JSON list of C-alpha atoms in Angstrom, two decimals:
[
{"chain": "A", "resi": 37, "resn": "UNK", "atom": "CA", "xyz": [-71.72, 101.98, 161.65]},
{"chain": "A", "resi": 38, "resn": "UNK", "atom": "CA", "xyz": [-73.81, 101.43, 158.38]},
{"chain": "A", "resi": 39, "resn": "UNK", "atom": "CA", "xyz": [-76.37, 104.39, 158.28]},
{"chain": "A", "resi": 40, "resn": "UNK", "atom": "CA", "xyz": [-78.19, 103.07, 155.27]},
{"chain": "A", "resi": 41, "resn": "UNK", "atom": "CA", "xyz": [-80.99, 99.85, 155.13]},
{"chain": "A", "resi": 42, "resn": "UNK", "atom": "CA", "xyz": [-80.09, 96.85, 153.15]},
{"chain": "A", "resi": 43, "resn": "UNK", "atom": "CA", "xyz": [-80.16, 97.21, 148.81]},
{"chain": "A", "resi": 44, "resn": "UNK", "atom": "CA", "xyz": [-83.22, 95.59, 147.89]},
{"chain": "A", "resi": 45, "resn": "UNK", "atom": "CA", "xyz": [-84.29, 95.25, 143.98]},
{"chain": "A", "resi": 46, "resn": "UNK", "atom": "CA", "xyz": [-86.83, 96.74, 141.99]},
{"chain": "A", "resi": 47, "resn": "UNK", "atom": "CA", "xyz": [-88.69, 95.08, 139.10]},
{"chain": "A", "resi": 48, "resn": "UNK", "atom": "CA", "xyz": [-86.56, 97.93, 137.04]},
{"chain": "A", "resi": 49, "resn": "UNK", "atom": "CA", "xyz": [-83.34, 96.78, 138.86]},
{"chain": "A", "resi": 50, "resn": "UNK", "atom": "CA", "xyz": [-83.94, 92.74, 137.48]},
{"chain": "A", "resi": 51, "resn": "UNK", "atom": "CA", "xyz": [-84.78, 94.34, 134.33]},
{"chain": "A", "resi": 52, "resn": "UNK", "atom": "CA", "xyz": [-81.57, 96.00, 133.71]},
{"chain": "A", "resi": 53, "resn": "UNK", "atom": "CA", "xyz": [-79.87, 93.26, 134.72]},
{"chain": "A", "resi": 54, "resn": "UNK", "atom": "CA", "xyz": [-81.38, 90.16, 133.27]},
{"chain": "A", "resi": 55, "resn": "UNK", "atom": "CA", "xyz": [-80.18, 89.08, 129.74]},
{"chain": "A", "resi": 56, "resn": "UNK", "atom": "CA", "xyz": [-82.06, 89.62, 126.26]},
{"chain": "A", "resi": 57, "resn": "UNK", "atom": "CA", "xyz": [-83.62, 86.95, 125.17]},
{"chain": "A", "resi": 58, "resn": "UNK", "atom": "CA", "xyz": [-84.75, 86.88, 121.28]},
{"chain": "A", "resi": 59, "resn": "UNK", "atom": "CA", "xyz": [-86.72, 84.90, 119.62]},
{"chain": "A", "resi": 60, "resn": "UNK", "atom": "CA", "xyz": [-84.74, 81.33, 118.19]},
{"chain": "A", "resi": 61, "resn": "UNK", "atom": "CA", "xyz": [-85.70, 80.87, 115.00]},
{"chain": "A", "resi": 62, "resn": "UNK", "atom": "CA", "xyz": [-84.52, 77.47, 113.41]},
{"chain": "A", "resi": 63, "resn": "UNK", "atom": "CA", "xyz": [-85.02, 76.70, 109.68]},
{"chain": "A", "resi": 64, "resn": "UNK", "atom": "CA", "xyz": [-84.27, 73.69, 108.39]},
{"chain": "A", "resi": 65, "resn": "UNK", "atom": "CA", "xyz": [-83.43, 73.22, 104.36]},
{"chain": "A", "resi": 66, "resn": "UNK", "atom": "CA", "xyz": [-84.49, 69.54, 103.05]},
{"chain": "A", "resi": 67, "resn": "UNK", "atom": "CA", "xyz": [-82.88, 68.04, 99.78]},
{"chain": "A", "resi": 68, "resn": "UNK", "atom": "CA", "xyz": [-85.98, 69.53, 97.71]},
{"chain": "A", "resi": 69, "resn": "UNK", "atom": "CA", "xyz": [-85.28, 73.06, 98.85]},
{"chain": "A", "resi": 70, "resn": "UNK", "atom": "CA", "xyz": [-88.51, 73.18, 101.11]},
{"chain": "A", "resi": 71, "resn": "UNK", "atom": "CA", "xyz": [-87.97, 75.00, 104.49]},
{"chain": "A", "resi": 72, "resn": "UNK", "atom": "CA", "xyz": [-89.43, 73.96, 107.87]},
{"chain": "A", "resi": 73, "resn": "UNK", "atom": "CA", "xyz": [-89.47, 77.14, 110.50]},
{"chain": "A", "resi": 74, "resn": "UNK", "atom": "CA", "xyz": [-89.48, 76.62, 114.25]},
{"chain": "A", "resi": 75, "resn": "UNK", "atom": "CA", "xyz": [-89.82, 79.61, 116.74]},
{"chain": "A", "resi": 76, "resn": "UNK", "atom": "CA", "xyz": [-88.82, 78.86, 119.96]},
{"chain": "A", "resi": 77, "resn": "UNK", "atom": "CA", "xyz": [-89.65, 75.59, 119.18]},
{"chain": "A", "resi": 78, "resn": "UNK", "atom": "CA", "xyz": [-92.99, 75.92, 117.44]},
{"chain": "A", "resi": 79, "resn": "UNK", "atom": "CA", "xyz": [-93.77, 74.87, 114.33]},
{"chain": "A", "resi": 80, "resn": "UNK", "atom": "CA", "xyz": [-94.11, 78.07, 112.34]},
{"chain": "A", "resi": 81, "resn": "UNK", "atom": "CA", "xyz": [-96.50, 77.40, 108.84]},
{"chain": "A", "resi": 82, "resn": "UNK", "atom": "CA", "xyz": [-97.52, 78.79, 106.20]},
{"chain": "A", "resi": 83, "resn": "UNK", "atom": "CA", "xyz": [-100.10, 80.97, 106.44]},
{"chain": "A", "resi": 84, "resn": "UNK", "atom": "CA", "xyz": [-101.58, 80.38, 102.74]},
{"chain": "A", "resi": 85, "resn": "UNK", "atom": "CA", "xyz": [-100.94, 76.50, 103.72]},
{"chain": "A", "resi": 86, "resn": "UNK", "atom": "CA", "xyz": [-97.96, 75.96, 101.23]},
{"chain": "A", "resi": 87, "resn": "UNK", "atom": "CA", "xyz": [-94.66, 75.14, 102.23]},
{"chain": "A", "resi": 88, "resn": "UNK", "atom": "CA", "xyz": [-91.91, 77.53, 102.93]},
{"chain": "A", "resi": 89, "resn": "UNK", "atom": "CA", "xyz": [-89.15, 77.38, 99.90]},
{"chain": "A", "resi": 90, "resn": "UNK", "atom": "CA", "xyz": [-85.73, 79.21, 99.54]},
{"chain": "A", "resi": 91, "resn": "UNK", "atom": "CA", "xyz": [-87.66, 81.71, 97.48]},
{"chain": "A", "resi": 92, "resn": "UNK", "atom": "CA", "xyz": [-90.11, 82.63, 100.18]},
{"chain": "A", "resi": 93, "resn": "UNK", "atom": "CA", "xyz": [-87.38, 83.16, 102.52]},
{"chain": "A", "resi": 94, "resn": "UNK", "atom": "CA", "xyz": [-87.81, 86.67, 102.56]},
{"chain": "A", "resi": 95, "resn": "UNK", "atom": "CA", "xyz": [-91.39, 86.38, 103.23]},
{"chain": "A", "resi": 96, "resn": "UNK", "atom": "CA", "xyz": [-90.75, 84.09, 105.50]},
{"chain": "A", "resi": 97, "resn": "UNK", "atom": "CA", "xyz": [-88.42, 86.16, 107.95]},
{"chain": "A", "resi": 98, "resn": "UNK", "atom": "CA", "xyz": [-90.63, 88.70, 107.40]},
{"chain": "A", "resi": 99, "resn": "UNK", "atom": "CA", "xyz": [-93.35, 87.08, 108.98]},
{"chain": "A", "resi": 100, "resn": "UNK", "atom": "CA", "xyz": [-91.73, 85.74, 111.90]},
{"chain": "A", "resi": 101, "resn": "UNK", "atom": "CA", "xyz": [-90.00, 89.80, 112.44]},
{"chain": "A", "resi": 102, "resn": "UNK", "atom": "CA", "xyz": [-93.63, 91.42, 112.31]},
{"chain": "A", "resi": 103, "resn": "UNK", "atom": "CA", "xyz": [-91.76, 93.19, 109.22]},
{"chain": "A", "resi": 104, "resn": "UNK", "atom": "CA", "xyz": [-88.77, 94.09, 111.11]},
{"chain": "A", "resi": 105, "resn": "UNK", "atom": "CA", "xyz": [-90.10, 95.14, 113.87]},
{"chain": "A", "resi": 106, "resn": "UNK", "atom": "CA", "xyz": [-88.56, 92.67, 116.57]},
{"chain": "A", "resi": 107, "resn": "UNK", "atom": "CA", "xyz": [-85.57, 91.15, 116.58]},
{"chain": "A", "resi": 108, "resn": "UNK", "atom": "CA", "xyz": [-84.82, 87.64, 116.01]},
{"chain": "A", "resi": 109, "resn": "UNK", "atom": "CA", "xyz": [-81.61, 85.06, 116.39]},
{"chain": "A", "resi": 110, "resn": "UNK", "atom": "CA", "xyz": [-82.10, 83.17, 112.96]},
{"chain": "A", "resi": 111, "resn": "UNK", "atom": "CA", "xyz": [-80.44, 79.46, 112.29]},
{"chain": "A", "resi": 112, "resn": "UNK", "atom": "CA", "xyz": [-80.42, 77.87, 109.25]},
{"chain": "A", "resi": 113, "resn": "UNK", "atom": "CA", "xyz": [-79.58, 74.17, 109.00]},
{"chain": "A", "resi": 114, "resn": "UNK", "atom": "CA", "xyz": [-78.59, 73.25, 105.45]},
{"chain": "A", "resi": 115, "resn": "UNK", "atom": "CA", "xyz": [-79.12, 69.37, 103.59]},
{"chain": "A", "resi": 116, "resn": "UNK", "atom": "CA", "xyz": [-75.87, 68.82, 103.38]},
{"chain": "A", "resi": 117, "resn": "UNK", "atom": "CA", "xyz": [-75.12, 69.74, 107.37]},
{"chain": "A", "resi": 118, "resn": "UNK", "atom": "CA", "xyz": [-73.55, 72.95, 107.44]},
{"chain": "A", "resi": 119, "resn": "UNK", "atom": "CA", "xyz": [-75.36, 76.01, 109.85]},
{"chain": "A", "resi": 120, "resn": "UNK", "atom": "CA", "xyz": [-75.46, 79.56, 109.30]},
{"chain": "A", "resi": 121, "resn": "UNK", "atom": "CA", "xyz": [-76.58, 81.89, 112.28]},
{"chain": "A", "resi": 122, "resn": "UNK", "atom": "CA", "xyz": [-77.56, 85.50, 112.28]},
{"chain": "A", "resi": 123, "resn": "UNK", "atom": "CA", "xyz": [-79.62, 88.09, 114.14]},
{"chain": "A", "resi": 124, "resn": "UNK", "atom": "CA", "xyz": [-82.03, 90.20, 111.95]},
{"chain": "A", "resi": 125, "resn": "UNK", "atom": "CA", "xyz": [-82.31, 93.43, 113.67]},
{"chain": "A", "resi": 126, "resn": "UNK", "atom": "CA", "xyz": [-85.49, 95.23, 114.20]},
{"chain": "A", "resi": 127, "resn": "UNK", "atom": "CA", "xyz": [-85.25, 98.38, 111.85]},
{"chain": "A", "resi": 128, "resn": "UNK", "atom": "CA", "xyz": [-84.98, 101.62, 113.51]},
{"chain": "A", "resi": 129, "resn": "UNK", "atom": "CA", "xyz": [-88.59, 103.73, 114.03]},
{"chain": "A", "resi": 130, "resn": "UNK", "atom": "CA", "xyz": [-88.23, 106.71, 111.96]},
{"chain": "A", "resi": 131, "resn": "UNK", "atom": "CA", "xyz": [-89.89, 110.12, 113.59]},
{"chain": "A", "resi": 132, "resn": "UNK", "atom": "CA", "xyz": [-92.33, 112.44, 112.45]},
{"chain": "A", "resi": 133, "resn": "UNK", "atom": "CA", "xyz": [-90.76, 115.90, 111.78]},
{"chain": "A", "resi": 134, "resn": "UNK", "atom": "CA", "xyz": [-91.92, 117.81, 114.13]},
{"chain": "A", "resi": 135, "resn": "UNK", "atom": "CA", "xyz": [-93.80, 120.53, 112.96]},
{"chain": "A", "resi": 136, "resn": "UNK", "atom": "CA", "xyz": [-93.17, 124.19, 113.18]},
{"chain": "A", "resi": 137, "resn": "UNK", "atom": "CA", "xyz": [-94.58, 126.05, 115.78]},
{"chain": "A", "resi": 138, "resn": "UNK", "atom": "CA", "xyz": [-95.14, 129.21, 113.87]},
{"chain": "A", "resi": 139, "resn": "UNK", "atom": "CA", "xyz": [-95.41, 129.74, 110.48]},
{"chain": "A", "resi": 140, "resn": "UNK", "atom": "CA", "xyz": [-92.18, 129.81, 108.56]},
{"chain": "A", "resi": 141, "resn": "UNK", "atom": "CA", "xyz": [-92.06, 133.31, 106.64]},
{"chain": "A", "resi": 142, "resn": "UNK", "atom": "CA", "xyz": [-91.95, 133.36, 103.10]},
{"chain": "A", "resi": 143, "resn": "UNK", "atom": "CA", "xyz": [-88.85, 133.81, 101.06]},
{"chain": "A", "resi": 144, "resn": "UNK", "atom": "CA", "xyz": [-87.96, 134.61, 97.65]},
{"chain": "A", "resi": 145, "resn": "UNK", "atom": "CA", "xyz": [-86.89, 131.59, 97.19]},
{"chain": "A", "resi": 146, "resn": "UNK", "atom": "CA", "xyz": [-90.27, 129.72, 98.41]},
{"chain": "A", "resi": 147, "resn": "UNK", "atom": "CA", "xyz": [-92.64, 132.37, 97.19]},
{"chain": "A", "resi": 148, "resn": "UNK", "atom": "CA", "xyz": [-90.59, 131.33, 93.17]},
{"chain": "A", "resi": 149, "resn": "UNK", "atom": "CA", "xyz": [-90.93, 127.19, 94.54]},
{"chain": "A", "resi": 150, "resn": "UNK", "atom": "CA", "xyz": [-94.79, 127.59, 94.54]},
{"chain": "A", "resi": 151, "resn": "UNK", "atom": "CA", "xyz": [-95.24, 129.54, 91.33]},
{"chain": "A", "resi": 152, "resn": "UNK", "atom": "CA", "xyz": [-96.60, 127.70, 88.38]},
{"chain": "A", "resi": 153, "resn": "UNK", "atom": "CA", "xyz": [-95.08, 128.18, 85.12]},
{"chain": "A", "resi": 154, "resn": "UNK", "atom": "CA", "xyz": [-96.23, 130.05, 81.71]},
{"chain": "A", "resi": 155, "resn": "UNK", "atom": "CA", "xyz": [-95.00, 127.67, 79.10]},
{"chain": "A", "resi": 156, "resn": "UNK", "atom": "CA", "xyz": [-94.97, 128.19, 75.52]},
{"chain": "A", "resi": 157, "resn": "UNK", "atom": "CA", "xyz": [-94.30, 125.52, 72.58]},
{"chain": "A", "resi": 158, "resn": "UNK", "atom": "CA", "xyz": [-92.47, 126.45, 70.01]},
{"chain": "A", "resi": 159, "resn": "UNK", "atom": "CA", "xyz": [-91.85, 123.43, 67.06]},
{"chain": "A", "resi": 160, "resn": "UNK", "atom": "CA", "xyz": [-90.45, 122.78, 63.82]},
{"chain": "A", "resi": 161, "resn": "UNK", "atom": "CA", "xyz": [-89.39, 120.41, 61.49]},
{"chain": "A", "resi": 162, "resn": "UNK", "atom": "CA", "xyz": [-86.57, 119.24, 58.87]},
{"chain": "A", "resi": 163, "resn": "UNK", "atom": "CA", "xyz": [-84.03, 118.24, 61.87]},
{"chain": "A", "resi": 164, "resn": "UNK", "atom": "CA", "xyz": [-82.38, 114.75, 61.55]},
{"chain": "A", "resi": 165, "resn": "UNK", "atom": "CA", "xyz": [-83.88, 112.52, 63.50]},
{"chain": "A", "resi": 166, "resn": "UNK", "atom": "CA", "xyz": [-82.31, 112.04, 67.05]},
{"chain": "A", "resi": 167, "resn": "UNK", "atom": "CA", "xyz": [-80.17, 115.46, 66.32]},
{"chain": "A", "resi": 168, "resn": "UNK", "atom": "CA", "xyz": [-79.06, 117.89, 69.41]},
{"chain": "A", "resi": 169, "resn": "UNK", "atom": "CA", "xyz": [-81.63, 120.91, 68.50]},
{"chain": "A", "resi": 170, "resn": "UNK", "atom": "CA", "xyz": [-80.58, 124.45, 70.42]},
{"chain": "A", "resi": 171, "resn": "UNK", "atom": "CA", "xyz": [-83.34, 126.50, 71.71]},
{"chain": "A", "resi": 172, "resn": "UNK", "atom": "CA", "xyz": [-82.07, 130.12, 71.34]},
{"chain": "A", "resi": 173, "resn": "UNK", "atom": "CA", "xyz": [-82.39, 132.62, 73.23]},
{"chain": "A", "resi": 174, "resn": "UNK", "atom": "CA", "xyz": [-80.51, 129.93, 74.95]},
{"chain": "A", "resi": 175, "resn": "UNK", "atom": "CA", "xyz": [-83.05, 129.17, 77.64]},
{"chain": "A", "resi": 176, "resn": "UNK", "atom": "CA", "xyz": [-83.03, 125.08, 77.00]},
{"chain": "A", "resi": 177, "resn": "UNK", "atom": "CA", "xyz": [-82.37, 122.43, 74.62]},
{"chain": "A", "resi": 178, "resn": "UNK", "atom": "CA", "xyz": [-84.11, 119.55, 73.24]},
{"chain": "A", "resi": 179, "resn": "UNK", "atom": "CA", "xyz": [-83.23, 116.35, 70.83]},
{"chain": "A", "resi": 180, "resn": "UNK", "atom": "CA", "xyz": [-85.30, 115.78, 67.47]},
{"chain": "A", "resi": 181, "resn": "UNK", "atom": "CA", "xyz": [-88.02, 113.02, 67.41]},
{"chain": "A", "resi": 182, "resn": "UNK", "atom": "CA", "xyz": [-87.62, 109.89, 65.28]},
{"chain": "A", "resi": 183, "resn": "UNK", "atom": "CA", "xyz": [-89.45, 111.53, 62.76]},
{"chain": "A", "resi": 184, "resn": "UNK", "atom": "CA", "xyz": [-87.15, 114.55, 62.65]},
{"chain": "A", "resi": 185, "resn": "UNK", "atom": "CA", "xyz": [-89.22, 117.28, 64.83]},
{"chain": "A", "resi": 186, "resn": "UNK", "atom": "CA", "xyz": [-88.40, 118.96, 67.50]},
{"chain": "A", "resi": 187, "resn": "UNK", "atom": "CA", "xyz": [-90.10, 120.26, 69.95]},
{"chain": "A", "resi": 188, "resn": "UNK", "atom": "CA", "xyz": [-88.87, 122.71, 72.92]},
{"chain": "A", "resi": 189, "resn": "UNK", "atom": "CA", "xyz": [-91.05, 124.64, 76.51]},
{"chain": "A", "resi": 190, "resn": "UNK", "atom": "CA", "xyz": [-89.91, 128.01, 77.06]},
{"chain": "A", "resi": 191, "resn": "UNK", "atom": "CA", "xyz": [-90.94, 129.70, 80.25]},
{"chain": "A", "resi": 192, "resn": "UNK", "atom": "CA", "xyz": [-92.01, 132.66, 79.57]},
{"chain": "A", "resi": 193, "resn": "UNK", "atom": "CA", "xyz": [-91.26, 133.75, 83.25]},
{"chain": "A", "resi": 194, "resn": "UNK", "atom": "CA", "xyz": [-87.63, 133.69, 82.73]},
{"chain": "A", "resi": 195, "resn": "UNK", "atom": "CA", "xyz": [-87.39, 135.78, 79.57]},
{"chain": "A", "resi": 196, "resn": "UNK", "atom": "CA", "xyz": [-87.22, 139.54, 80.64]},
{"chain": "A", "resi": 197, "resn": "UNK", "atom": "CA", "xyz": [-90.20, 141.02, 78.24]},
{"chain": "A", "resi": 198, "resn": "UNK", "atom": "CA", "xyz": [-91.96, 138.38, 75.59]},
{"chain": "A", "resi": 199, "resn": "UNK", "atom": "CA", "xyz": [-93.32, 140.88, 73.87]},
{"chain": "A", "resi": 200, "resn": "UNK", "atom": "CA", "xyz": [-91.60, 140.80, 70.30]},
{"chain": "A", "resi": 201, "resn": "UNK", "atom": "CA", "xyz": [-89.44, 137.77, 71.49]},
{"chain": "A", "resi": 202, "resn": "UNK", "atom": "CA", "xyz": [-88.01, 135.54, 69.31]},
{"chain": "A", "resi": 203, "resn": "UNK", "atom": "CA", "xyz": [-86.71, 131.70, 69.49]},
{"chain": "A", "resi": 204, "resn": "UNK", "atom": "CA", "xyz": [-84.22, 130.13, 67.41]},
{"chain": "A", "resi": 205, "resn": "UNK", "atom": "CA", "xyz": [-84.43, 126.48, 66.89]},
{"chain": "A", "resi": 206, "resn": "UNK", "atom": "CA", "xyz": [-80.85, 125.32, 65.76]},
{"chain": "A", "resi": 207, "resn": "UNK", "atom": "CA", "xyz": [-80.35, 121.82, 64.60]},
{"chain": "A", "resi": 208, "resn": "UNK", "atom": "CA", "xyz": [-76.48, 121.37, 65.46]},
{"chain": "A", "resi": 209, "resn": "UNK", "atom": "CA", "xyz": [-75.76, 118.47, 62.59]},
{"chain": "A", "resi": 210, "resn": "UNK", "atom": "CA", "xyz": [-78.40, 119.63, 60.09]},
{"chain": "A", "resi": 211, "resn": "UNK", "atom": "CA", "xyz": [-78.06, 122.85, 60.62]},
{"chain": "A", "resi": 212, "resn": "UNK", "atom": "CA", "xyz": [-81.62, 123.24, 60.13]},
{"chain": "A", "resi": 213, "resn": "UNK", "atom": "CA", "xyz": [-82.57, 126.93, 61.56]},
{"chain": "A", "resi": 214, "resn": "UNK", "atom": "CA", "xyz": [-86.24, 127.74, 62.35]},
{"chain": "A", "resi": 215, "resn": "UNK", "atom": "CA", "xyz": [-87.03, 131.30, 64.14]},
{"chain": "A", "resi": 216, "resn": "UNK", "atom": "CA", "xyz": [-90.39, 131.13, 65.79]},
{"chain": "A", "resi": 217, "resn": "UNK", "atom": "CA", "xyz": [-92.24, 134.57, 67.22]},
{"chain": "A", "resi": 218, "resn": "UNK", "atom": "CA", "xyz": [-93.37, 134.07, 71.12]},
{"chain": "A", "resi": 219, "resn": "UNK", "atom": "CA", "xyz": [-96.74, 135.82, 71.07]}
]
């Protein structure tokens, strides 16, 4: 004895079941490398009312995707008879981040990502020009200019106490040496 009623099919059941039909793109190539594009059998034009060419391909697919947003079954028919087929994907939607539901806490590290540097220039000249110049306390180093300066940023953050602080400017083929007072 069959207790349950006959199967019958939903809109969702003919759904999951039918197959995927994309969009048939056909572009044909002629001899002067002008491209005619049918979609399902439309004509597909220009929209500036020039004709398609193998450099406007891109543009071309791009049109007929909505920028990559559907997919489309692509054939191209060359002059001289031979056919390439492809399917250009839709590209994957990317997601917001969601966003935190409370307030992240601040770190040491983010509290030292939002602070804005004290800089401090410190120059001279004589170096050869395009020389490796070392900035000494040996916080950085900089090249010479074509004109044989050099110029180096020191943050002053990351030097324990500036007060009587001193940088050496080292020119490593010249050996030029300049010592410059931070104050």
């Amino acid at each position: 004895m069959n207790l349950t009623g006959p199967r019958r099919s939903t809109p969702t059941d003919d759904e999951a079941t039918a197959p995927v039909e994309l969009p048939h793109v056909l572009v044909t190539v002629a001899e002067d490398g002008t491209l005619t594009a049918m979609v399902d059998g439309a004509p597909f034009p220009s929209p500036d009312g020039t004709a398609w060419t193998r450099a406007t391909f891109g543009p071309l697919m791009d049109a007929i995707t909505k920028d990559r947003t559907v997919a489309v079954r692509v054939e191209v028919r060359e002059c001289d008879g031979s056919v390439f087929t492809d399917i250009i994907r839709p590209r994957t939607p990317r997601r917001a981040a969601p966003l935190p539901e409370k307030p992240v806490p601040d770190t040491r590290r983010s509290r030292h990502a939002r602070r804005v540097p004290r800089l401090m220039e410190v120059t001279a000249d004589g170096f050869v020009p395009g020389e490796d110049v070392a900035a000494a306390v040996i916080v950085s180093h900089t090249d010479a200019t074509g004109t044989g300066d050099a110029r180096a940023l020191i943050d002053l953050d990351t030097l324990p106490d500036t007060a009587g602080q001193e940088v050496i400017l080292l020119g490593r083929i010249s050996g030029t040496f300049a010592v410059r007072r931070l104050t």
